[in-house]
């Protein structure tokens, strides 16, 4: 398997500066709808880059423009420094793993994986070897003669991946490839995809609406909203220092204090966001407060016990609302639930009050669901 | 304490009793439901086929014109006569060429409907395709006579375009030609193709509609030019639909006995032969034998179609 990976691996770029994909002022309109609105983006060679955003945010359209299925209305797209904006998909050195896998139902697994090689008129013997190599990487040897209909969802996903890897593209595009899998399989495939990406050293551009997936897998990620890129950065950067209220809310839980509420806590009306796990919840309202800390009092309105952690929603007396995540170090579910309705004090280090551009609030997309929050 | 009254029991009439019996015996229920159809198909259809088979084994006494009820294969031996063999070959050739023409004409329409047409456009096209089937096939055939006749629309248009020489050339050609357009196999072919086209468009469209667009994108993504995508992805996936449609076009042409009387040369076709032998010549055994020729051809065709996956597309 290791040799197979090396065979597909491309020479890793020596310079960090070498870019795989660049968007230059790209806008895409469908009729009156602006799907992508002036996006500038640079994706470095060899990195695992995620495009994260809610549905309709333009991330998939961006991916499809890299693949060549859509043409930008304005702007240019460069692949490895070359303008490909006008090239059809079959003349671009990129391959796609489709959301629905798009496996050819009338072909075997081997024919599916070997399709691109067959189109390029690679001799049969070489084709067979390279198909075997690619199937090795996704651990599907022995399935060559099956039809897609005879495979499970996870296996189909692997075939789709092998089919895209076998052509050794400069960039591999993945359009929510794990969306159709169940939670356990999805988590296993996240680890495996990341591993494969590191082994083959290809540039992966990964579209997802799942913030945890993006945080877990990416070297860098771009957060999309309304066709624009709100922030680009490493996962920790985007999570710890969200640039806008939208990013704060979409990547994590929306904990934004604005206006009067912000002034009451920080002394300035500038909007700030605080990550819920940075906040400490205290039942003793009279304990002295360290001047290096911000604090606020409020009433616990909601308690969600998630096993490892408990999520408290606290309505502040200064206005606004904060979500607090506490590890259940000594708390049981009973004790956690008893806090509901009580007045509490929230305390956190000043440095965790991050100023943000007030943006539209995405709510708590992707993390309001206890099942997802527990991951 | 007041004892509440029991809810009124369901009235027990004869209808209810039957209902109760049926409720308790699902097999009986099923048998009753299927009985009319089974009687119709089994009794009338299979039964009459049996009678036909029996007659095909009898023979006609040539001098008296009476049917001799001796079981044998002498009538089938008559089929091997050159004139009769020619009828079979001619009919199969016509059915095959009509089928090919229908497939070629239907594919672009079906492809457009499945892939490009808006919902409105698709509904409209559906209507256009199906509407002719609502009117009598005889009326439409006669209408075509008006188009193809010597003073008809098509010769007139060709004449105006200065293409009448082309028409004359076609009529002089062997096999398809004839004394006039109406009296040529060409017109028979044209009208057959027109009549059965909807039966090809609909199944091909159904097959194409089930091909997700992402498959075509995936093919292009892996470097295939549109032509390769068409040949390697679209065509194989549409094949079951084409084969399903061809069952209609082929069998309908094979059995038709009216159109060859309106168009074409004096040469006979299979269905026409059955009609003439049974209805005019009173040679029931030969007519029955010809029927079984048509059925045998269709059975072979259906077997081939099944192997091509046509029945998964229906």
XYZ file of C-alpha atoms in Angstrom:
689
model
C 0.000 0.000 0.000
C 2.876 2.323 0.821
C 4.449 1.870 -2.610
C 1.107 2.513 -4.228
C 0.818 5.773 -2.385
C 4.286 6.849 -3.428
C 3.479 6.029 -7.030
C 0.506 8.378 -6.973
C 2.205 10.951 -4.799
C 3.316 14.032 -6.641
C 6.493 15.817 -5.819
C 5.582 17.896 -2.801
C 6.213 21.559 -3.512
C 9.426 22.829 -1.962
C 8.220 26.348 -1.513
C 5.222 27.144 0.600
C 4.440 29.884 -1.886
C 3.575 27.500 -4.732
C -0.119 27.845 -5.329
C -2.494 25.214 -6.671
C -5.620 27.293 -7.218
C -6.240 31.010 -7.279
C -9.528 32.887 -7.520
C -9.160 36.422 -8.825
C -12.261 38.542 -8.264
C -14.567 35.673 -9.182
C -18.285 36.361 -9.427
C -20.919 33.890 -10.577
C -24.497 34.847 -11.315
C -27.355 32.496 -12.147
C -29.916 34.839 -13.655
C -30.572 37.395 -10.931
C -29.038 35.296 -8.209
C -25.478 36.088 -7.233
C -24.076 32.753 -6.090
C -20.468 33.859 -5.760
C -19.691 37.504 -5.132
C -16.163 38.732 -5.825
C -14.151 35.927 -4.288
C -10.353 36.159 -4.051
C -8.760 33.028 -2.743
C -5.465 31.228 -2.865
C -5.119 27.507 -2.243
C -1.573 26.285 -1.708
C -0.183 23.189 -3.335
C -0.325 20.105 -1.137
C -2.691 21.476 1.452
C -6.029 20.188 2.670
C -8.230 23.201 2.085
C -11.860 23.302 3.160
C -14.616 25.564 1.944
C -17.060 25.790 4.801
C -20.439 27.465 4.795
C -24.177 26.975 5.025
C -26.077 25.739 1.983
C -26.401 28.425 -0.660
C -23.257 30.206 0.514
C -21.467 29.657 -2.802
C -18.937 27.053 -1.703
C -20.121 24.327 -4.064
C -20.343 26.786 -6.955
C -16.708 27.723 -6.288
C -15.740 24.057 -6.366
C -17.665 23.538 -9.602
C -15.874 26.517 -11.130
C -12.512 24.922 -10.311
C -13.697 21.695 -11.944
C -15.007 23.592 -14.964
C -18.687 22.675 -14.663
C -19.505 26.357 -14.233
C -17.812 29.354 -15.751
C -17.265 32.509 -13.730
C -19.406 35.451 -14.814
C -16.506 37.697 -13.884
C -12.959 37.142 -12.733
C -10.441 34.443 -13.394
C -9.528 31.065 -12.001
C -5.910 29.955 -12.119
C -4.738 26.377 -11.769
C -1.036 26.177 -10.999
C -0.652 29.735 -12.248
C -2.443 29.091 -15.562
C -5.741 30.787 -16.368
C -8.292 28.027 -16.931
C -11.456 30.143 -16.762
C -12.391 29.260 -20.339
C -11.366 25.603 -20.345
C -13.942 22.799 -20.323
C -13.714 20.183 -17.536
C -12.043 17.596 -19.779
C -9.077 19.892 -20.328
C -8.401 20.593 -16.662
C -5.965 18.708 -14.508
C -8.392 18.328 -11.585
C -10.703 15.531 -10.535
C -13.842 15.526 -8.488
C -15.371 13.248 -5.897
C -19.078 13.928 -6.296
C -21.558 14.225 -3.487
C -23.649 11.398 -4.980
C -20.397 9.643 -6.069
C -21.606 9.604 -9.711
C -20.355 6.067 -10.287
C -21.269 4.608 -13.666
C -23.902 1.972 -12.888
C -23.208 -0.009 -16.069
C -19.529 -0.500 -15.310
C -17.629 -2.612 -12.807
C -15.565 -1.043 -10.054
C -12.410 -1.611 -12.113
C -13.952 0.025 -15.197
C -15.173 2.942 -13.137
C -11.750 3.543 -11.629
C -10.038 2.972 -14.965
C -12.427 5.201 -16.936
C -10.144 8.238 -17.054
C -7.202 6.054 -18.088
C -9.292 4.383 -20.783
C -10.332 7.797 -22.113
C -6.650 8.757 -22.259
C -5.955 5.530 -24.197
C -3.517 4.179 -21.611
C -2.668 0.566 -22.555
C -4.691 -2.103 -20.776
C -1.831 -3.638 -18.799
C -0.730 -0.310 -17.329
C -4.343 0.589 -16.711
C -4.881 -2.583 -14.698
C -1.839 -1.864 -12.528
C -2.850 1.694 -11.824
C -6.420 0.705 -11.009
C -5.054 -1.885 -8.586
C -2.822 0.772 -7.028
C -5.695 3.183 -6.552
C -7.926 0.464 -5.095
C -5.095 -0.414 -2.723
C -5.037 3.117 -1.400
C -8.742 3.064 -0.599
C -8.469 -0.548 0.651
C -10.870 -2.000 -1.904
C -8.723 -4.669 -3.562
C -10.790 -7.671 -4.564
C -13.840 -5.592 -5.467
C -12.755 -5.016 -9.088
C -15.574 -6.985 -10.668
C -18.423 -5.717 -8.517
C -20.994 -3.258 -9.792
C -21.684 -0.041 -7.866
C -25.134 -1.373 -6.961
C -23.478 -4.241 -5.095
C -21.490 -1.931 -2.813
C -22.340 -0.220 0.462
C -22.381 3.564 0.722
C -18.925 3.673 2.266
C -17.500 1.402 -0.420
C -19.005 3.509 -3.202
C -17.412 6.532 -1.618
C -14.033 4.778 -1.750
C -14.508 3.838 -5.390
C -15.301 7.459 -6.195
C -12.137 8.490 -4.376
C -10.008 5.877 -6.146
C -11.450 6.949 -9.495
C -10.403 10.533 -8.848
C -6.983 9.606 -7.404
C -5.988 7.295 -10.231
C -5.477 10.183 -12.645
C -3.010 11.890 -10.297
C -4.640 15.300 -10.666
C -2.927 18.454 -9.467
C -5.989 19.201 -7.353
C -8.594 16.824 -5.988
C -12.033 18.344 -5.436
C -14.387 16.805 -2.916
C -18.012 17.943 -2.790
C -19.397 16.971 0.623
C -18.202 13.428 0.002
C -19.158 12.147 3.433
C -22.600 13.736 3.565
C -24.488 10.533 2.773
C -22.688 8.352 5.306
C -23.810 7.652 8.855
C -22.014 9.258 11.769
C -19.612 6.433 12.688
C -18.589 5.788 9.105
C -18.226 9.496 8.499
C -15.837 9.866 11.401
C -13.797 6.882 10.247
C -13.670 8.242 6.684
C -12.590 11.684 7.952
C -9.511 10.138 9.496
C -8.880 8.000 6.457
C -9.314 10.807 3.932
C -6.892 12.966 5.847
C -4.431 10.079 5.986
C -4.720 9.439 2.254
C -4.249 13.109 1.533
C -1.037 13.189 3.550
C 0.207 9.982 1.967
C -0.397 10.994 -1.647
C 0.461 14.640 -1.023
C -2.212 15.994 -3.375
C -3.984 19.283 -2.921
C -7.456 18.538 -1.575
C -10.217 21.106 -1.860
C -12.997 19.952 0.382
C -16.495 21.414 0.477
C -18.523 20.879 3.621
C -21.202 22.501 5.735
C -20.031 20.631 8.807
C -17.784 22.915 10.846
C -16.382 20.116 12.963
C -15.405 18.174 9.874
C -13.672 21.241 8.484
C -11.864 21.937 11.756
C -10.783 18.332 12.141
C -9.440 17.760 8.629
C -8.202 21.023 7.148
C -4.813 22.632 6.987
C -6.652 25.832 6.181
C -10.267 26.682 5.589
C -12.384 29.433 4.108
C -15.726 30.331 5.656
C -18.332 31.255 3.027
C -21.456 33.310 3.541
C -23.756 34.816 0.904
C -21.249 34.153 -1.859
C -18.398 35.863 -0.079
C -15.431 34.603 1.862
C -15.701 35.830 5.442
C -12.417 34.477 6.694
C -9.535 32.272 5.582
C -7.124 30.660 8.001
C -5.956 27.617 9.889
C -8.684 25.887 11.910
C -7.411 27.146 15.276
C -7.102 30.669 13.884
C -10.624 30.710 12.550
C -12.033 29.172 15.694
C -10.114 31.211 18.250
C -10.076 34.500 16.371
C -13.218 34.653 14.264
C -13.151 37.739 12.057
C -16.883 38.303 11.952
C -19.952 37.544 13.966
C -20.982 35.127 11.267
C -17.776 33.132 11.517
C -17.994 33.118 15.300
C -21.480 31.705 15.060
C -20.973 29.292 12.208
C -17.684 27.868 13.384
C -18.782 27.065 16.890
C -21.598 28.632 18.878
C -22.801 32.155 18.316
C -21.789 33.940 21.503
C -21.778 37.550 20.451
C -22.336 40.462 22.817
C -23.230 43.726 21.105
C -24.124 47.289 22.070
C -25.259 47.797 25.664
C -24.544 44.235 26.674
C -21.001 44.554 25.343
C -20.523 47.907 27.119
C -21.750 46.526 30.431
C -19.257 43.679 30.304
C -16.184 45.083 28.529
C -16.749 48.823 28.861
C -16.888 49.294 25.073
C -19.904 48.945 22.769
C -17.786 47.061 20.233
C -19.159 43.585 19.503
C -17.218 40.742 21.061
C -17.495 36.976 20.915
C -16.539 34.539 23.658
C -16.095 30.814 23.019
C -18.479 28.888 25.272
C -15.792 26.599 26.708
C -13.711 29.594 27.860
C -16.436 30.786 30.191
C -16.574 29.601 33.767
C -19.940 29.306 35.440
C -19.998 30.166 39.168
C -22.848 29.611 41.555
C -21.305 31.793 44.264
C -22.262 35.336 43.307
C -20.230 36.975 46.050
C -16.799 35.531 45.325
C -14.176 38.153 44.429
C -13.438 38.638 40.727
C -9.923 38.817 39.319
C -9.528 42.187 37.492
C -7.972 40.284 34.556
C -11.380 38.668 34.018
C -14.620 39.802 32.487
C -17.759 38.796 34.259
C -21.521 39.021 33.976
C -24.486 37.763 35.951
C -27.561 36.168 34.540
C -30.154 33.430 34.848
C -29.719 29.941 33.464
C -32.558 29.400 30.970
C -31.542 26.121 29.349
C -29.439 23.163 30.371
C -28.461 20.459 27.888
C -26.558 17.557 29.371
C -24.310 16.040 26.696
C -22.407 13.452 28.690
C -18.846 14.751 28.612
C -20.002 18.344 28.813
C -23.097 20.298 29.750
C -24.300 23.289 27.739
C -25.911 26.101 29.704
C -27.708 29.021 28.127
C -27.583 32.086 30.346
C -29.723 35.215 29.857
C -27.580 38.122 31.021
C -28.983 40.882 33.176
C -27.107 43.376 30.990
C -29.008 41.991 27.969
C -28.047 39.331 25.497
C -27.417 35.686 26.016
C -24.318 33.512 26.360
C -23.850 29.795 25.881
C -21.483 28.204 28.358
C -19.890 24.824 27.919
C -18.680 23.156 31.111
C -16.890 19.864 31.377
C -18.705 17.500 33.669
C -15.706 16.987 35.900
C -17.709 16.356 39.008
C -21.218 17.065 37.825
C -23.833 14.422 37.107
C -26.834 15.037 34.890
C -29.051 15.550 37.937
C -26.828 18.252 39.355
C -26.422 19.933 36.016
C -30.171 20.103 35.434
C -30.783 21.590 38.893
C -28.957 24.741 37.859
C -31.803 25.735 35.537
C -33.507 28.911 36.679
C -30.714 29.916 39.071
C -28.811 33.171 39.056
C -25.181 32.543 38.180
C -22.052 34.483 37.496
C -20.064 33.977 34.296
C -16.345 34.642 34.424
C -13.729 34.507 31.683
C -10.281 35.793 30.899
C -10.362 39.194 29.192
C -8.243 37.909 26.324
C -11.070 35.562 25.361
C -13.380 38.474 24.588
C -12.644 38.650 20.865
C -13.758 41.753 19.006
C -15.652 40.852 15.806
C -17.260 42.650 12.919
C -20.951 42.425 13.674
C -22.318 40.170 10.944
C -25.527 38.328 10.391
C -26.079 35.649 12.943
C -26.189 32.157 11.471
C -27.721 30.920 14.702
C -25.993 27.891 16.033
C -25.963 25.962 12.780
C -24.335 22.577 13.051
C -23.841 22.658 16.780
C -27.312 23.095 18.202
C -27.962 19.420 17.755
C -26.841 17.520 20.873
C -25.792 14.531 18.765
C -23.376 16.666 16.797
C -22.261 18.661 19.802
C -21.202 15.439 21.475
C -18.671 14.517 18.836
C -73.528 2.129 39.313
C -74.788 2.456 35.785
C -73.732 -0.273 33.461
C -72.799 1.368 30.177
C -74.493 -0.084 27.152
C -72.468 -2.279 24.867
C -71.760 -0.602 21.538
C -74.313 -1.628 18.916
C -73.178 -4.734 17.090
C -72.710 -4.540 13.379
C -75.875 -5.561 11.566
C -75.495 -9.020 10.117
C -76.918 -9.150 6.605
C -75.827 -11.551 3.854
C -73.478 -8.894 2.417
C -71.717 -8.610 5.746
C -71.388 -12.362 6.014
C -69.730 -12.539 2.602
C -67.477 -9.701 3.622
C -66.522 -11.517 6.792
C -65.725 -14.716 4.897
C -63.572 -12.782 2.436
C -61.856 -11.015 5.313
C -60.871 -14.325 6.855
C -59.672 -15.878 3.582
C -57.186 -13.615 1.805
C -56.472 -16.305 -0.810
C -60.122 -16.354 -1.815
C -60.114 -12.568 -2.029
C -57.125 -12.640 -4.332
C -58.670 -15.375 -6.501
C -61.869 -13.376 -6.941
C -59.941 -10.262 -7.889
C -57.866 -12.020 -10.518
C -60.601 -14.234 -11.926
C -61.945 -11.867 -14.624
C -58.498 -11.120 -16.002
C -57.464 -14.762 -15.839
C -60.625 -15.818 -17.657
C -60.120 -13.181 -20.292
C -56.470 -13.890 -20.917
C -56.436 -17.599 -20.244
C -59.741 -18.509 -21.798
C -60.028 -16.198 -24.740
C -56.452 -15.350 -25.603
C -54.576 -18.572 -24.882
C -57.628 -20.550 -25.996
C -57.841 -18.875 -29.362
C -54.110 -19.296 -29.817
C -54.650 -23.006 -29.221
C -57.318 -23.118 -31.904
C -55.053 -21.212 -34.251
C -52.244 -23.652 -33.608
C -54.584 -26.544 -34.334
C -55.692 -24.968 -37.612
C -52.113 -24.357 -38.688
C -51.587 -28.096 -38.452
C -54.539 -28.788 -40.777
C -54.290 -28.234 -44.508
C -56.396 -26.911 -47.346
C -57.664 -29.227 -50.064
C -56.694 -27.153 -53.078
C -59.410 -28.285 -55.462
C -62.381 -28.134 -53.142
C -61.068 -25.227 -51.042
C -62.081 -27.116 -47.933
C -60.051 -27.535 -44.779
C -58.878 -31.103 -44.312
C -58.623 -31.939 -40.647
C -55.514 -34.114 -40.821
C -52.818 -33.115 -38.387
C -49.489 -32.570 -40.117
C -46.856 -30.024 -41.081
C -47.722 -29.732 -44.754
C -49.025 -26.147 -44.337
C -45.789 -25.092 -42.677
C -43.946 -26.607 -45.638
C -45.808 -24.129 -47.853
C -44.146 -21.286 -45.961
C -40.852 -22.365 -47.426
C -42.014 -21.542 -50.933
C -39.929 -18.630 -52.302
C -42.891 -16.237 -52.532
C -43.857 -16.837 -48.933
C -40.264 -16.679 -47.717
C -39.909 -13.336 -49.444
C -42.921 -11.992 -47.582
C -41.300 -12.850 -44.253
C -37.938 -11.354 -45.228
C -39.583 -8.210 -46.642
C -41.635 -7.685 -43.483
C -38.705 -8.210 -41.121
C -36.560 -5.855 -43.199
C -39.297 -3.197 -43.072
C -39.771 -3.656 -39.317
C -36.027 -3.418 -38.751
C -35.552 -0.283 -40.851
C -38.578 1.419 -39.292
C -37.150 0.571 -35.852
C -33.746 2.012 -36.695
C -35.308 5.167 -38.144
C -37.508 5.610 -35.073
C -34.516 5.203 -32.755
C -32.457 7.741 -34.691
C -35.303 10.278 -34.813
C -36.462 9.709 -31.227
C -33.109 9.959 -29.496
C -32.443 13.691 -29.922
C -36.022 14.561 -28.951
C -35.910 12.330 -25.877
C -32.471 13.657 -24.956
C -33.646 17.241 -25.245
C -36.733 16.481 -23.153
C -34.753 14.705 -20.451
C -31.794 17.025 -20.167
C -32.509 20.528 -21.405
C -36.237 21.224 -21.564
C -37.842 23.280 -18.828
C -40.765 21.707 -17.037
C -43.223 23.641 -19.213
C -41.450 22.715 -22.398
C -41.304 19.087 -21.345
C -45.028 18.964 -20.632
C -45.685 20.571 -23.989
C -43.473 18.076 -25.789
C -45.096 15.187 -23.955
C -48.426 16.409 -25.218
C -47.146 16.799 -28.764
C -45.718 13.285 -28.696
C -48.773 11.626 -27.204
C -51.541 13.628 -28.893
C -51.428 11.780 -32.239
C -52.136 8.562 -30.343
C -55.509 9.971 -29.339
C -56.718 10.097 -32.929
C -57.459 7.194 -35.222
C -54.498 5.628 -36.865
C -56.526 5.192 -40.015
C -57.304 8.891 -40.215
C -53.647 9.766 -39.824
C -52.661 7.248 -42.489
C -55.151 8.715 -44.953
C -53.824 12.167 -44.115
C -50.371 10.970 -45.058
C -51.783 9.826 -48.368
C -52.732 13.416 -49.039
C -49.222 14.505 -48.205
C -47.466 11.867 -50.304
C -49.828 11.645 -53.276
C -48.715 12.827 -56.719
C -50.415 16.220 -56.303
C -49.813 16.135 -52.567
C -47.831 18.360 -50.254
C -44.448 16.645 -50.289
C -44.021 16.331 -54.089
C -45.212 19.942 -54.409
C -42.680 21.200 -51.862
C -39.906 19.171 -53.478
C -40.921 20.530 -56.848
C -40.812 24.114 -55.572
C -37.394 23.510 -54.093
C -36.257 22.080 -57.405
C -35.676 18.732 -55.772
C -38.213 16.732 -57.765
C -35.302 15.032 -59.502
C -34.307 13.612 -56.125
C -37.763 12.133 -55.681
C -37.671 10.565 -59.147
C -34.272 9.118 -58.377
C -35.565 7.608 -55.129
C -38.534 6.052 -56.917
C -36.282 4.446 -59.496
C -34.118 2.898 -56.802
C -34.500 -0.859 -56.338
C -36.250 -2.127 -53.181
C -37.618 1.236 -52.035
C -38.933 2.510 -55.364
C -42.246 2.175 -57.161
C -44.386 3.779 -59.867
C -45.303 6.727 -57.592
C -44.439 7.844 -54.089
C -47.665 6.461 -52.640
C -47.073 3.193 -54.438
C -43.590 2.682 -53.116
C -42.095 1.029 -50.056
C -40.556 4.397 -49.265
C -43.939 5.881 -48.373
C -44.798 2.810 -46.326
C -41.558 3.280 -44.446
C -42.207 6.998 -43.893
C -45.712 6.485 -42.544
C -44.745 3.529 -40.336
C -41.929 5.590 -38.844
C -44.314 8.472 -38.216
C -46.950 6.236 -36.618
C -44.666 4.415 -34.188
C -42.312 7.261 -33.278
C -44.098 8.092 -29.982
C -43.635 4.498 -28.836
C -39.894 5.006 -29.155
C -39.632 8.526 -27.732
C -41.387 7.729 -24.459
C -39.243 4.783 -23.249
C -36.008 6.414 -24.431
C -36.965 9.554 -22.573
C -37.758 7.513 -19.455
C -34.340 5.842 -19.619
C -32.483 9.109 -20.182
C -34.339 10.864 -17.418
C -32.955 8.332 -14.960
C -29.361 9.224 -15.831
C -28.181 11.741 -13.251
C -26.410 14.781 -14.662
C -23.496 14.125 -12.344
C -22.567 11.054 -14.416
C -22.015 13.230 -17.460
C -20.033 15.693 -15.379
C -17.978 12.867 -13.897
C -17.159 11.634 -17.378
C -16.033 15.082 -18.506
C -14.168 15.498 -15.225
C -12.095 12.441 -16.056
C -11.110 13.841 -19.403
C -13.787 12.505 -21.722
C -14.841 14.766 -24.574
C -18.607 15.051 -25.170
C -18.462 12.425 -27.916
C -16.786 9.890 -25.653
C -19.219 10.679 -22.851
C -22.068 10.060 -25.255
C -20.669 6.768 -26.481
C -19.475 5.413 -23.129
C -22.053 6.749 -20.687
C -25.216 8.138 -22.310
C -25.697 5.492 -24.966
C -25.160 2.420 -22.745
C -27.536 3.835 -20.139
C -30.153 4.705 -22.773
C -29.888 1.318 -24.451
C -32.544 -0.432 -22.346
C -34.959 2.359 -23.277
C -34.132 2.113 -26.980
C -34.560 -1.653 -26.912
C -37.852 -1.330 -25.031
C -39.072 1.157 -27.637
C -37.910 -1.089 -30.441
C -40.135 -3.876 -29.148
C -43.083 -1.628 -29.936
C -41.889 -0.320 -33.282
C -40.749 -3.748 -34.451
C -43.823 -5.708 -33.405
C -46.292 -3.045 -34.544
C -44.717 -2.965 -38.014
C -44.468 -6.744 -38.145
C -48.155 -7.288 -37.530
C -49.680 -4.346 -39.378
C -52.044 -5.306 -42.222
C -53.754 -2.006 -43.012
C -50.947 0.327 -44.007
C -49.591 -1.981 -46.761
C -53.050 -1.764 -48.343
C -52.976 2.038 -48.408
C -49.321 2.520 -49.314
C -46.675 0.537 -51.051
C -46.408 -1.801 -53.955
C -48.465 -4.872 -54.668
C -45.966 -6.929 -52.703
C -47.418 -8.509 -49.606
C -46.440 -8.103 -45.966
C -46.897 -10.626 -43.196
C -49.944 -9.189 -41.453
C -51.580 -8.516 -44.781
C -50.946 -12.112 -45.787
C -52.657 -13.429 -42.659
C -55.573 -11.102 -43.290
C -55.887 -12.173 -46.914
C -55.532 -15.885 -46.283
C -58.081 -15.897 -43.466
C -60.488 -13.250 -44.673
C -60.362 -13.443 -48.467
C -58.861 -16.737 -49.583
C -60.467 -18.771 -46.845
C -57.196 -20.586 -46.307
C -57.374 -20.695 -42.534
C -54.446 -23.148 -42.093
C -51.992 -20.994 -44.084
C -53.154 -17.821 -42.327
C -52.661 -19.507 -38.961
C -49.199 -20.730 -39.977
C -48.203 -17.189 -40.964
C -49.414 -15.968 -37.587
C -47.050 -18.369 -35.893
C -44.185 -17.135 -38.034
C -44.825 -13.616 -36.741
C -45.053 -14.910 -33.194
C -41.827 -16.868 -33.515
C -40.006 -13.808 -34.817
C -41.337 -11.756 -31.906
C -40.315 -14.395 -29.366
C -36.770 -14.385 -30.696
C -36.805 -10.587 -30.631
C -38.112 -10.447 -27.061
C -35.443 -12.923 -25.965
C -32.754 -10.693 -27.427
C -34.377 -7.607 -25.903
C -34.443 -9.242 -22.491
C -30.739 -9.930 -22.705
C -30.201 -6.265 -23.572
C -31.963 -5.287 -20.356
C -35.073 -3.828 -21.976
C -37.433 -5.102 -19.310
C -35.596 -3.321 -16.538
C -36.342 -0.068 -18.377
C -40.100 -0.528 -18.708
